[in-house]
């Protein structure tokens, strides 16, 4: 599901939340899902999208989208540069779905990191029939890269538009804008990717360093390292982000503490298969932190 949202202002950094209600032909509400983004370019269109999973047999007839914009958010107030995109070519991917291929150029003299690309595909009538997203880690200064993005559509797309924005840092000078204290560095997506990379390397010390403090009070570093060493953990390799959703304020498992959370869904590769994984990333002391599940707490705690 995707919605094109226009930034009517001359500034950026606002928090943008879109809620999608999925209904069947009788008007029954099947599922609701929300997505949190930010405006990264002034007076420009931005695409906000997410995915939902329905029960077998449920059929979608209509999707209703509502939007909320908060002028004071925790996102950067520095406009992200507009990145030229070549003509999008739509083909069948090797996995049987649709693929949108294009070249992304960086006209600036600075390398850009953690770029967010949102893709909206339309049919002959100009109706959005689906889309996708890609998160290239680096676009070289005054250079370009090739993007082959998987897109999910409900019909036959004839064209796809690409919207560019920032997930986190660039090599350029940054200004973090917010009246809110301790705005997090980087993004939830990038932090979860780091966690998966650490899991792949079995770097448990580095993982424990970013465990939310309320759970560090419950599980010591020694207990955590011993717990991981005693497990037969799968080999995970990062593939891509699937969706990012504002989860609101949650109670951290095994504690009474509460913190605002962002749910990150990603695709990882394990044993030759692509599987989805979810994580709640938490904002604490200006950093993105992760939390253990209640099951992990029970198995590794005192």
C-alpha angles and dihedrals in degrees: 000000000000137000127191109221123189123216104221094185134083093235137062141213098079118144110244120195122182121189118202120203113197115206135182127225092277092054094253113153106239102175143347125210131171133202129203121211138145136233108255101173128045122242091001140117119259126189120222117190143162142167133246132196118219131197117263111279096022113127126197119227101164142012121204120198128197126184137210122189123192113196093206111055139145096258130106117280091206111104113242112235118255108250118209116236126200122229110298115240116203117208139152113275124229088256094057099258131101123286129198113204127189145136120257118206130200110208094182128094091237129076112246120220132197096012118184118218118190118191127201119189124199136195128227091284092054093249117144107248099173144308145186145217140240132195112202110193096213138016109189120238111269087356142101141226135205118245125199105183126185112228129194116216138173093211141013110301119214097182140014129203122208123216119195130207143141131274096184142317133010130187088251121094110281134211118196109207124201143109086214113097124242099015108194121259114237121347141299090245094053091046093052090049088053089051091052091047089052090049090052090052092041088234094161095164091060090047093052090051090066097040110124110266095237089063093043085063089056101039119037122216090249091053092047094050091047091048093052092045091054094052130083097230123193122243108253127190123187116246111166147312116269102184144340120213134181104240096186121221113335135187109247110239115258093015142069093235122115130203137167110266139199118206112220119193115194141170118240132179120235129164089355094304132108111232133173121241130185132208136178109224115199132205113230130157093345094308138097110247132185130219135216121237120251088253091055091048091051092049098044105030132090 
